[in-house]
JSON list of C-alpha atoms and ligand atoms in Angstrom, two decimals:
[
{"chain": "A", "resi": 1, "resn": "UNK", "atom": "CA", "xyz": [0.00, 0.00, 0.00]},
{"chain": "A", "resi": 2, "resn": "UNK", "atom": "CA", "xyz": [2.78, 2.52, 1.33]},
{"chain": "A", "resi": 3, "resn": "UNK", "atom": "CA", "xyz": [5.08, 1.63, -2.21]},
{"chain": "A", "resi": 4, "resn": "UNK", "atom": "CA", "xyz": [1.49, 2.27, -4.31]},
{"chain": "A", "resi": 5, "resn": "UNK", "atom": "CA", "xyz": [1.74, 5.62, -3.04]},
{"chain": "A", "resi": 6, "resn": "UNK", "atom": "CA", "xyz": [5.20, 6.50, -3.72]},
{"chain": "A", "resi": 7, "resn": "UNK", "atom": "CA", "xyz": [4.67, 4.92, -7.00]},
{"chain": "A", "resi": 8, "resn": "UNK", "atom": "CA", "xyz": [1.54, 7.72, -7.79]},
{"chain": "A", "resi": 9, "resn": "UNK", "atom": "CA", "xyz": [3.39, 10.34, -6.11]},
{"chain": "A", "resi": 10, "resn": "UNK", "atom": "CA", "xyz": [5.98, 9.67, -8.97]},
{"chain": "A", "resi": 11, "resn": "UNK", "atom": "CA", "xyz": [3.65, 9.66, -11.64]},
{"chain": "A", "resi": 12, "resn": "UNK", "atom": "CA", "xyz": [2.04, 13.06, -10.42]},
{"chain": "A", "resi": 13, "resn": "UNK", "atom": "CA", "xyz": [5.33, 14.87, -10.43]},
{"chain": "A", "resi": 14, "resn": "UNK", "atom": "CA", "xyz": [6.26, 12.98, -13.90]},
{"chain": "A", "resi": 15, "resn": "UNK", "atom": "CA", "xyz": [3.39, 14.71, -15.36]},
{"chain": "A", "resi": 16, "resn": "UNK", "atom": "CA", "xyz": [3.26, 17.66, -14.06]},
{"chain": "A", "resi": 17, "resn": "UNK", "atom": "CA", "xyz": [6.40, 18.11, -15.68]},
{"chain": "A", "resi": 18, "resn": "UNK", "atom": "CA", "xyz": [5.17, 17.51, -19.05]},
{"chain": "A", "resi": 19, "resn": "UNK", "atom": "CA", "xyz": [2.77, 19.72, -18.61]},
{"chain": "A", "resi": 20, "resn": "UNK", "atom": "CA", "xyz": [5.40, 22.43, -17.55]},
{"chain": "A", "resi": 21, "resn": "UNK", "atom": "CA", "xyz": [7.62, 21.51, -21.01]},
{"chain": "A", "resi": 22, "resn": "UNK", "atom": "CA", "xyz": [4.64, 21.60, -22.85]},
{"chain": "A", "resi": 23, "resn": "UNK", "atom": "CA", "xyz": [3.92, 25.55, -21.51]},
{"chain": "A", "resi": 24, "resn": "UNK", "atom": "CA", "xyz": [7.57, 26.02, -21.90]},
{"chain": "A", "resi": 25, "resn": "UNK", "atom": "CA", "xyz": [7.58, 24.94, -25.06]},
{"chain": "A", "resi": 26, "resn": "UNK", "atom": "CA", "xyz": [4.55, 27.13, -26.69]},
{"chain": "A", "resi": 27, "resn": "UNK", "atom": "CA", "xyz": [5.84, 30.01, -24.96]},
{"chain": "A", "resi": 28, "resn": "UNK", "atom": "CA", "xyz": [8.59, 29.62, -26.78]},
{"chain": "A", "resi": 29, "resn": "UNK", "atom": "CA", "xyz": [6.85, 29.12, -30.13]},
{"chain": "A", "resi": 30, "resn": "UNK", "atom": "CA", "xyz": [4.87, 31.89, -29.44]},
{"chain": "A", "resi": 31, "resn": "UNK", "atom": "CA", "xyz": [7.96, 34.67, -28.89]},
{"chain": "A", "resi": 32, "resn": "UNK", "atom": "CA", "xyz": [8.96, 33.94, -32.34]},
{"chain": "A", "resi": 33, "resn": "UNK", "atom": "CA", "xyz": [6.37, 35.17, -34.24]},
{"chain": "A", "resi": 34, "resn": "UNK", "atom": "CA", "xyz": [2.85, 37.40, -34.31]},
{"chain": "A", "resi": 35, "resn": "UNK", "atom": "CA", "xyz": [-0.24, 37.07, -35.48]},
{"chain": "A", "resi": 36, "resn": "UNK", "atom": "CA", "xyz": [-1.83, 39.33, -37.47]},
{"chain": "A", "resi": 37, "resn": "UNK", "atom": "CA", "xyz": [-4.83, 37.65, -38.48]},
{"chain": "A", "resi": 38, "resn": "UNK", "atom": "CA", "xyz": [-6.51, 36.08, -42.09]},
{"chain": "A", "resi": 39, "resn": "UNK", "atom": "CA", "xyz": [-6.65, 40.13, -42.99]},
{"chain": "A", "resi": 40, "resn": "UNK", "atom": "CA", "xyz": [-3.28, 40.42, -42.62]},
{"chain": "A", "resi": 41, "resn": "UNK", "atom": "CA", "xyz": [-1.66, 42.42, -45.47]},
{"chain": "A", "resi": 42, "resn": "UNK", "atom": "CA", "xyz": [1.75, 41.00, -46.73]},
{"chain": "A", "resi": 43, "resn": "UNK", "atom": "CA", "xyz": [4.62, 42.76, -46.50]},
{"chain": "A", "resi": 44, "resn": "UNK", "atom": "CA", "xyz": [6.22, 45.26, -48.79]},
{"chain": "A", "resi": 45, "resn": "UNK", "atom": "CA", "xyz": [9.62, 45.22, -47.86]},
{"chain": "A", "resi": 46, "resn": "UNK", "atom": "CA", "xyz": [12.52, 42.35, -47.36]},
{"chain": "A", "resi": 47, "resn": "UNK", "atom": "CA", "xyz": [12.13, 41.17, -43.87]},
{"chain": "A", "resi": 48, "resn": "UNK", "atom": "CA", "xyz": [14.98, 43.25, -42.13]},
{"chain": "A", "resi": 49, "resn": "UNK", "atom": "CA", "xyz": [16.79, 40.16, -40.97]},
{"chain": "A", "resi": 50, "resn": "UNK", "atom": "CA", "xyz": [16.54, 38.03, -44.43]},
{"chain": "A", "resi": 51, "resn": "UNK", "atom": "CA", "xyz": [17.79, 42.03, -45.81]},
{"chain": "A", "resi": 52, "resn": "UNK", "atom": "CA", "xyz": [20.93, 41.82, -43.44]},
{"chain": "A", "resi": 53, "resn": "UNK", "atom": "CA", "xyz": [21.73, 38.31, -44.12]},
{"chain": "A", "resi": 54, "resn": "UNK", "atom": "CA", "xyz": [21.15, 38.68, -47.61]},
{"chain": "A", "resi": 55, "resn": "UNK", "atom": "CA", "xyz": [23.99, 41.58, -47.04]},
{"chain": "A", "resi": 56, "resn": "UNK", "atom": "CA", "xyz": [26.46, 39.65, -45.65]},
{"chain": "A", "resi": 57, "resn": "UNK", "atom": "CA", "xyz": [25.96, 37.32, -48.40]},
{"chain": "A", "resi": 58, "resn": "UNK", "atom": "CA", "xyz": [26.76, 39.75, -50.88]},
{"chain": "A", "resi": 59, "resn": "UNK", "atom": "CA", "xyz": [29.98, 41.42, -48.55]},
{"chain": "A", "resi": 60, "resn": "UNK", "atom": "CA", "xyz": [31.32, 37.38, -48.03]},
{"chain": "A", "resi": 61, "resn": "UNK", "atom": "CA", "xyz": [31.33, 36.87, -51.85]},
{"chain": "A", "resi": 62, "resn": "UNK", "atom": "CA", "xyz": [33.09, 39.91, -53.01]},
{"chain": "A", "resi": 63, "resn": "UNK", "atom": "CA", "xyz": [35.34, 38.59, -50.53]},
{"chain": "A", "resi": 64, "resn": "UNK", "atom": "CA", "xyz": [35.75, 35.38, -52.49]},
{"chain": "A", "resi": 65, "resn": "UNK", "atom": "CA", "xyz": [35.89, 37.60, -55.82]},
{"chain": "A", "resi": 66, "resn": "UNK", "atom": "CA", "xyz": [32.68, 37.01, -57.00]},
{"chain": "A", "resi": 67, "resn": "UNK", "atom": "CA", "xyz": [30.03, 39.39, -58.01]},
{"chain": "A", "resi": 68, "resn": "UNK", "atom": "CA", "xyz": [26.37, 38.63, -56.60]},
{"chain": "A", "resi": 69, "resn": "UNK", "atom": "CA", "xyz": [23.46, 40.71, -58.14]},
{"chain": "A", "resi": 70, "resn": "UNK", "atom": "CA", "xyz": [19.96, 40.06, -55.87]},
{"chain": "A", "resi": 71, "resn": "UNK", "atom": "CA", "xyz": [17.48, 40.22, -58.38]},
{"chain": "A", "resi": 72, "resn": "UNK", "atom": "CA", "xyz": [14.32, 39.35, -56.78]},
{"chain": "A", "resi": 73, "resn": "UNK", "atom": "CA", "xyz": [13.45, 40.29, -53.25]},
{"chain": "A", "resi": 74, "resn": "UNK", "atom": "CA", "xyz": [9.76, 40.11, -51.66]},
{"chain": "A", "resi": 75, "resn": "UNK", "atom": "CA", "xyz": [6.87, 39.87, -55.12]},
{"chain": "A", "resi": 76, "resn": "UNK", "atom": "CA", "xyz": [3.29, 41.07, -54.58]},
{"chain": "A", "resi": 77, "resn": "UNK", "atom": "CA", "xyz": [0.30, 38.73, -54.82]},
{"chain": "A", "resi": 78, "resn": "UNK", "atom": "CA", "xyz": [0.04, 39.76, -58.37]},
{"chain": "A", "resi": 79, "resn": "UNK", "atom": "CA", "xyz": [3.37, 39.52, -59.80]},
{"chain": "A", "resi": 80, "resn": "UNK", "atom": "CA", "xyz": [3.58, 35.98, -58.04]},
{"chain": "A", "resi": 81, "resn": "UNK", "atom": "CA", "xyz": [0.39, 34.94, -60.51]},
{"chain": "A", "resi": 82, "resn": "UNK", "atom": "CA", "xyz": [1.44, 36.84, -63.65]},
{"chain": "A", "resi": 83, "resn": "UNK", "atom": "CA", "xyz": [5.02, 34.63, -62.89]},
{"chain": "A", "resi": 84, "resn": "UNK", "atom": "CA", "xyz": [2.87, 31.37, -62.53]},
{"chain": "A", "resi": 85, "resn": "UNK", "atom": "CA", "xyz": [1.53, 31.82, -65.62]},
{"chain": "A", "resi": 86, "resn": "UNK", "atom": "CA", "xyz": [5.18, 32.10, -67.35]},
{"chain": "A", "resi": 87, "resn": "UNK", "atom": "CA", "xyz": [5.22, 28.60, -69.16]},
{"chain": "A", "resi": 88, "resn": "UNK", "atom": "CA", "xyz": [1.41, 27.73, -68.66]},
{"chain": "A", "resi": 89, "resn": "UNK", "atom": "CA", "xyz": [-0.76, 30.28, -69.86]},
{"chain": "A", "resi": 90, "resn": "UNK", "atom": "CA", "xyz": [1.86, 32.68, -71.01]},
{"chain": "A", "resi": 91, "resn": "UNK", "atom": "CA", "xyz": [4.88, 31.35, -73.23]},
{"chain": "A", "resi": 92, "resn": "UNK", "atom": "CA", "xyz": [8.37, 31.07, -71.71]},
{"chain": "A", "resi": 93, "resn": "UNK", "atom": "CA", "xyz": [9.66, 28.25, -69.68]},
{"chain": "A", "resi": 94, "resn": "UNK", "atom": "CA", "xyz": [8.06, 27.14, -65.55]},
{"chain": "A", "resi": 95, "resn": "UNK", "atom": "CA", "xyz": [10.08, 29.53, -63.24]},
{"chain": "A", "resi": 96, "resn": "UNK", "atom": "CA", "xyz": [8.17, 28.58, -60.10]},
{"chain": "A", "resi": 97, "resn": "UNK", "atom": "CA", "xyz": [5.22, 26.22, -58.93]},
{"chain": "A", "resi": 98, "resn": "UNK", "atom": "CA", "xyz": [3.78, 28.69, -56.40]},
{"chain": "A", "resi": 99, "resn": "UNK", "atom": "CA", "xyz": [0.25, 31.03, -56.98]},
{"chain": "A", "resi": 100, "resn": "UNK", "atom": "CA", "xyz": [0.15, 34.27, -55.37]},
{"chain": "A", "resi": 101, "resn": "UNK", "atom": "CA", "xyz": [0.76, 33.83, -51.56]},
{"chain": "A", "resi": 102, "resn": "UNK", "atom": "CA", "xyz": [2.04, 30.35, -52.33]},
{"chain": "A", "resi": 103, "resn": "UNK", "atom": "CA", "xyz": [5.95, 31.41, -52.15]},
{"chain": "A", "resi": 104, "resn": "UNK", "atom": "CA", "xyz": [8.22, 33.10, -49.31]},
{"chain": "A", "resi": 105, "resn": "UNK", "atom": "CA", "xyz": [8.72, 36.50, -51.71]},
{"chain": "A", "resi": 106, "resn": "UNK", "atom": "CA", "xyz": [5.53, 37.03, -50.66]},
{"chain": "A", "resi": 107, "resn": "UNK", "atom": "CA", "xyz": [6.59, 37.73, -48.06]},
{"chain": "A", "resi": 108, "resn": "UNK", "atom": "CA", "xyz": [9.54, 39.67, -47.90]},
{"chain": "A", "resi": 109, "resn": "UNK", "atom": "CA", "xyz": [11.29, 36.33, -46.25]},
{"chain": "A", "resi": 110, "resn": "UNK", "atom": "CA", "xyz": [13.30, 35.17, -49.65]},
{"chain": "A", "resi": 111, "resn": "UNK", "atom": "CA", "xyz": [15.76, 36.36, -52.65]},
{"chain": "A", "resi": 112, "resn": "UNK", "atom": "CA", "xyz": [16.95, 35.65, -55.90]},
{"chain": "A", "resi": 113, "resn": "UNK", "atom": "CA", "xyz": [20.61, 35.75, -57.19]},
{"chain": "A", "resi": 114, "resn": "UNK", "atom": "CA", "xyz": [22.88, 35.44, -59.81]},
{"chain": "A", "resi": 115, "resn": "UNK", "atom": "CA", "xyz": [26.14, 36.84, -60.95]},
{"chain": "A", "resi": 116, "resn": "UNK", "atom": "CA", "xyz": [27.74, 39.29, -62.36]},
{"chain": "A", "resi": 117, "resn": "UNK", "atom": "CA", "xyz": [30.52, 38.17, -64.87]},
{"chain": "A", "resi": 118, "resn": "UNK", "atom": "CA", "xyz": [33.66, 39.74, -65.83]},
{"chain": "A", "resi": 119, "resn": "UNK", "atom": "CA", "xyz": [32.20, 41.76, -68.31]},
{"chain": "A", "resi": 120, "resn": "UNK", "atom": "CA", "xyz": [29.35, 43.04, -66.14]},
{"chain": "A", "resi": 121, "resn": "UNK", "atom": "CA", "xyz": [26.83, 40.87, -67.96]},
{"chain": "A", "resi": 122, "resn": "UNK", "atom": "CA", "xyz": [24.44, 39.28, -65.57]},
{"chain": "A", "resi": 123, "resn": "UNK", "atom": "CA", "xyz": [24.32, 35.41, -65.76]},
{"chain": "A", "resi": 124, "resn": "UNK", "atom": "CA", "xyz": [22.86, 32.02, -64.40]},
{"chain": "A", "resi": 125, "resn": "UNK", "atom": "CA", "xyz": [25.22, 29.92, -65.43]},
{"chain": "A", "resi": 126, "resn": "UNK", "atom": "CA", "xyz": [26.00, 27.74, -62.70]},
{"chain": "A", "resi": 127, "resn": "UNK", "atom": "CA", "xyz": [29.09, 26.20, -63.88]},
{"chain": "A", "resi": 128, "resn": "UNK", "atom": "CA", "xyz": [30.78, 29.80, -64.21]},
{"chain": "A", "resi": 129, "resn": "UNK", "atom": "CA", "xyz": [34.04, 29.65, -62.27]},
{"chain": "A", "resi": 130, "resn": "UNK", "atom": "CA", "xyz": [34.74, 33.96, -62.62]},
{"chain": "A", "resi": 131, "resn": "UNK", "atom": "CA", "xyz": [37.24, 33.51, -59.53]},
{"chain": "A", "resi": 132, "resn": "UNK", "atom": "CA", "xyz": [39.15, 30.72, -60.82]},
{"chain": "A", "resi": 133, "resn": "UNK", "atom": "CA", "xyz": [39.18, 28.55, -57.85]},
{"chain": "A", "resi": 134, "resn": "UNK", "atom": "CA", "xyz": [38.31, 25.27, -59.72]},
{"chain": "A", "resi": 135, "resn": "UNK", "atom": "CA", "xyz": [34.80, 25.56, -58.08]},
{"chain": "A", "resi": 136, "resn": "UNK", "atom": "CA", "xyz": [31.43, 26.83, -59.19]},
{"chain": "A", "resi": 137, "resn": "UNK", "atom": "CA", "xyz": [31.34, 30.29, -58.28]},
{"chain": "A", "resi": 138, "resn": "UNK", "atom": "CA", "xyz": [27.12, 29.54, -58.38]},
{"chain": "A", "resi": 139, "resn": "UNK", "atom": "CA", "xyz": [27.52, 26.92, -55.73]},
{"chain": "A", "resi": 140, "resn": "UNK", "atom": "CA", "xyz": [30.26, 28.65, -53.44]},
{"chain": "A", "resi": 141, "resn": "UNK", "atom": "CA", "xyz": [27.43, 31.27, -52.99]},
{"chain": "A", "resi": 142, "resn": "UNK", "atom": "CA", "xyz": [24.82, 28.56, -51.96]},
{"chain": "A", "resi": 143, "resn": "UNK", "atom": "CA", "xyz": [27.58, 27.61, -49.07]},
{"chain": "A", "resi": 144, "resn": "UNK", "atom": "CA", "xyz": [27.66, 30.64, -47.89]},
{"chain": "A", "resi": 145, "resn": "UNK", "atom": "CA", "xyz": [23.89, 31.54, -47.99]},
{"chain": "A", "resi": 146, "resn": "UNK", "atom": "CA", "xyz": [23.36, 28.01, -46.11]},
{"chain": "A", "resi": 147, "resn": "UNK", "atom": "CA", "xyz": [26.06, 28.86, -43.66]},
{"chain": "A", "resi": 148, "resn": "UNK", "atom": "CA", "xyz": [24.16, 32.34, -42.81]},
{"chain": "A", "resi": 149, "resn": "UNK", "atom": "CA", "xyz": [20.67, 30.30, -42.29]},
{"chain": "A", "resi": 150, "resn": "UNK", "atom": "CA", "xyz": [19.31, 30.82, -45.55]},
{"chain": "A", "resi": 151, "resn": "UNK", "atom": "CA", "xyz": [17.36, 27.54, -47.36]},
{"chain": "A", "resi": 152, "resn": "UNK", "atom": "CA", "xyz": [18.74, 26.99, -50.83]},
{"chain": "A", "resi": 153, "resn": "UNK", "atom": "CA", "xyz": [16.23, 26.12, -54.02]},
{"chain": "A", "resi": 154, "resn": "UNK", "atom": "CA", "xyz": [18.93, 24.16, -55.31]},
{"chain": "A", "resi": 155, "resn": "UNK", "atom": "CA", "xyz": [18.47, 21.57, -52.51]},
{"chain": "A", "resi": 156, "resn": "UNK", "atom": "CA", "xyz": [15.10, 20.52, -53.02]},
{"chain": "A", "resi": 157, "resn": "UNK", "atom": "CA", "xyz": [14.08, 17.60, -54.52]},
{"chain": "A", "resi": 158, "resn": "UNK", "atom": "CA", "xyz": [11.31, 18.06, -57.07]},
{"chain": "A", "resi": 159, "resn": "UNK", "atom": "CA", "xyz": [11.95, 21.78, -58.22]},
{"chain": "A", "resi": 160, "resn": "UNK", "atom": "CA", "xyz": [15.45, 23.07, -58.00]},
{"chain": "A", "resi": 161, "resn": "UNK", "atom": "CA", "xyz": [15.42, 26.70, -57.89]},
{"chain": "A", "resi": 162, "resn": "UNK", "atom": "CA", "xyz": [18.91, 27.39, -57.83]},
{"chain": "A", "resi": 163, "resn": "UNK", "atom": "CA", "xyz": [18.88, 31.31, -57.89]},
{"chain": "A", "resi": 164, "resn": "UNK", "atom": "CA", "xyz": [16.37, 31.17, -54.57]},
{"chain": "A", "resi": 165, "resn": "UNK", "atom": "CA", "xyz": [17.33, 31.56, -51.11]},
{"chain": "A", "resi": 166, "resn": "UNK", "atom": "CA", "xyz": [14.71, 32.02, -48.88]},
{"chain": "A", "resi": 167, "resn": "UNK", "atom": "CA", "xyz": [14.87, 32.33, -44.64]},
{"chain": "A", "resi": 168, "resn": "UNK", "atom": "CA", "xyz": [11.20, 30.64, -42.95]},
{"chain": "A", "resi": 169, "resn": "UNK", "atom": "CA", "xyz": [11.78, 31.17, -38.82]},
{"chain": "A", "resi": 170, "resn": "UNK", "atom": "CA", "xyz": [10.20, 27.79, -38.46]},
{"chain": "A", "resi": 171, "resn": "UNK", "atom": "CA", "xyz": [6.89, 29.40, -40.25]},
{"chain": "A", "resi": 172, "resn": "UNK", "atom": "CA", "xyz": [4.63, 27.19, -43.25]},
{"chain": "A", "resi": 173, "resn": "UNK", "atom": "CA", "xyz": [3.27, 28.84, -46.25]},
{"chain": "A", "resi": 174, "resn": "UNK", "atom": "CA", "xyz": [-0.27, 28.61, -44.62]},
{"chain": "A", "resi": 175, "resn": "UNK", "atom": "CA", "xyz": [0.79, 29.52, -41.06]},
{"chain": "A", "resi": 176, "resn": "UNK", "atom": "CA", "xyz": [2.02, 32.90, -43.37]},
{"chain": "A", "resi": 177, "resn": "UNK", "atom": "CA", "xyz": [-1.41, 32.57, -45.11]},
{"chain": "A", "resi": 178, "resn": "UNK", "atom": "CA", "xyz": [-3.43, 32.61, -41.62]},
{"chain": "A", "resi": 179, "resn": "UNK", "atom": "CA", "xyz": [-1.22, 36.21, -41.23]},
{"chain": "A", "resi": 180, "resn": "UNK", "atom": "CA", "xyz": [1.39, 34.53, -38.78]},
{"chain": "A", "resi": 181, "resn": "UNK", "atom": "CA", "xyz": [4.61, 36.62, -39.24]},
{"chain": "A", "resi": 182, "resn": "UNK", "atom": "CA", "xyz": [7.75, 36.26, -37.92]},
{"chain": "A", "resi": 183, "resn": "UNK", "atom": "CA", "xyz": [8.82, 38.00, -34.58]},
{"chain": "A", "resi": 184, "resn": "UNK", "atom": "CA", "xyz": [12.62, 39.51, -34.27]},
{"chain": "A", "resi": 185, "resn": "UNK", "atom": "CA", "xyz": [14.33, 40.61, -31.09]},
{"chain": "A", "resi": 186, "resn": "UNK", "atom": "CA", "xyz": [15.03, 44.54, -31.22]},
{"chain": "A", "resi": 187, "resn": "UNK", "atom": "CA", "xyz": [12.24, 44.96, -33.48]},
{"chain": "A", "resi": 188, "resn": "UNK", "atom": "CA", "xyz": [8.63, 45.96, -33.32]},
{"chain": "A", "resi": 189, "resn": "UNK", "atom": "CA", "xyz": [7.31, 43.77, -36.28]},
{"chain": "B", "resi": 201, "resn": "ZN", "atom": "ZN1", "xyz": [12.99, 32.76, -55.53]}
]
C-alpha cells in the first residue's frame, strides 16, 4: 500500500512536468512570431533580418571575388500569378510552382541571385568559375547563404530553384497565409 503511493506520487510529479515543457515549449513558439490575423496584409519590404543576411551574403562573396546581383526580393500577390503563368498560360519556360501567396517573396522572407561576370553581364550559369578557384562560383554562394541560415532552391528535390534563397523562422506557407509573421528581437514587427 505505502510503495502504491510512492509509486503515484511519482507519476504526479512525472506529469506535471510535461505539462510544464509543454507551456515552456509554446511560450517559446509563441515569442517567435505574431499574429496578425486572415486580414493580414503581406509585406512590402525584405524582412529586415533576411535584408541583413542577404547583405552579408553579398559582402562574403566579393570577398571570395565574385560578383552577386539580388534580383528578386519580396513579389506582390500579383506579380507571383502573372510569374505562374510564365510557361502555362503565357509562353516562356516554368520559373516557379507557387500562386500568389504560395511562395516566401511574398513575403519579404526570400531572394533571388545570380552573378555578375567579368564583363558586367548578368548570368545564371552555374558552372561559371569567374574567380578561378576550380569551383562553381554559383555553388560557393549557396555555401555561404546556407552557412548564414538561408534555405537553398537548389536543394530541393522536385523543383530546383537554384537562384532562390529564402529564410522561414520555423513558419509554413499557410501559417504565413493565416497572417502569422515572424517575430525579431530589437524589433517591433
Ligand atoms: Zn525565388
Amino acid at each position: 500500500m505505502k510503495r502504491n503511493r510512492k509509486d503515484i506520487t511519482a507519476w504526479i510529479i512525472i506529469i506535471l512536468f510535461l505539462v510544464m515543457l509543454f507551456f515552456l515549449y509554446n511560450q517559446l513558439k509563441t515569442d517567435r512570431y505574431v499574429d496578425q490575423g486572415n486580414e493580414a496584409p503581406l509585406p512590402e519590404s525584405l524582412d529586415p533580418v533576411v535584408t541583413e543576411k542577404t547583405e552579408k551574403l553579398v559582402d562574403q562573396a566579393a570577398e571570395k571575388n565574385i560578383d552577386v546581383v539580388i534580383t528578386e526580393t519580396v513579389r506582390s500577390h500579383e506579380e507571383q500569378d502573372a510569374l505562374y503563368e510564365q510557361g502555362r498560360s503565357k509562353k516562356g519556360s516554368i520559373v516557379t510552382y507557387a500562386e500568389g501567396g504560395e511562395s516566401y517573396h511574398n513575403y519579404g522572407l526570400a531572394v533571388d541571385y545570380a552573378l555578375r561576370n567579368h564583363n558586367g553581364k548578368i548570368i545564371w550559369n552555374t558552372s561559371y568559375d569567374g574567380n578561378n578557384n576550380g569551383e562553381s562560383d554559383w555553388f560557393e554562394v549557396a555555401d555561404i547563404a546556407k552557412e548564414l541560415g538561408f534555405e537553398w532552391g537548389g536543394d530541393w528535390s522536385n523543383f530546383k530553384d537554384y537562384p532562390h534563397l529564402q529564410m522561414d523562422f520555423g513558419l509554413s506557407i499557410d501559417q504565413l497565409k493565416r497572417g502569422l509573421r515572424p517575430k525579431h528581437e530589437n524589433s517591433d514587427q
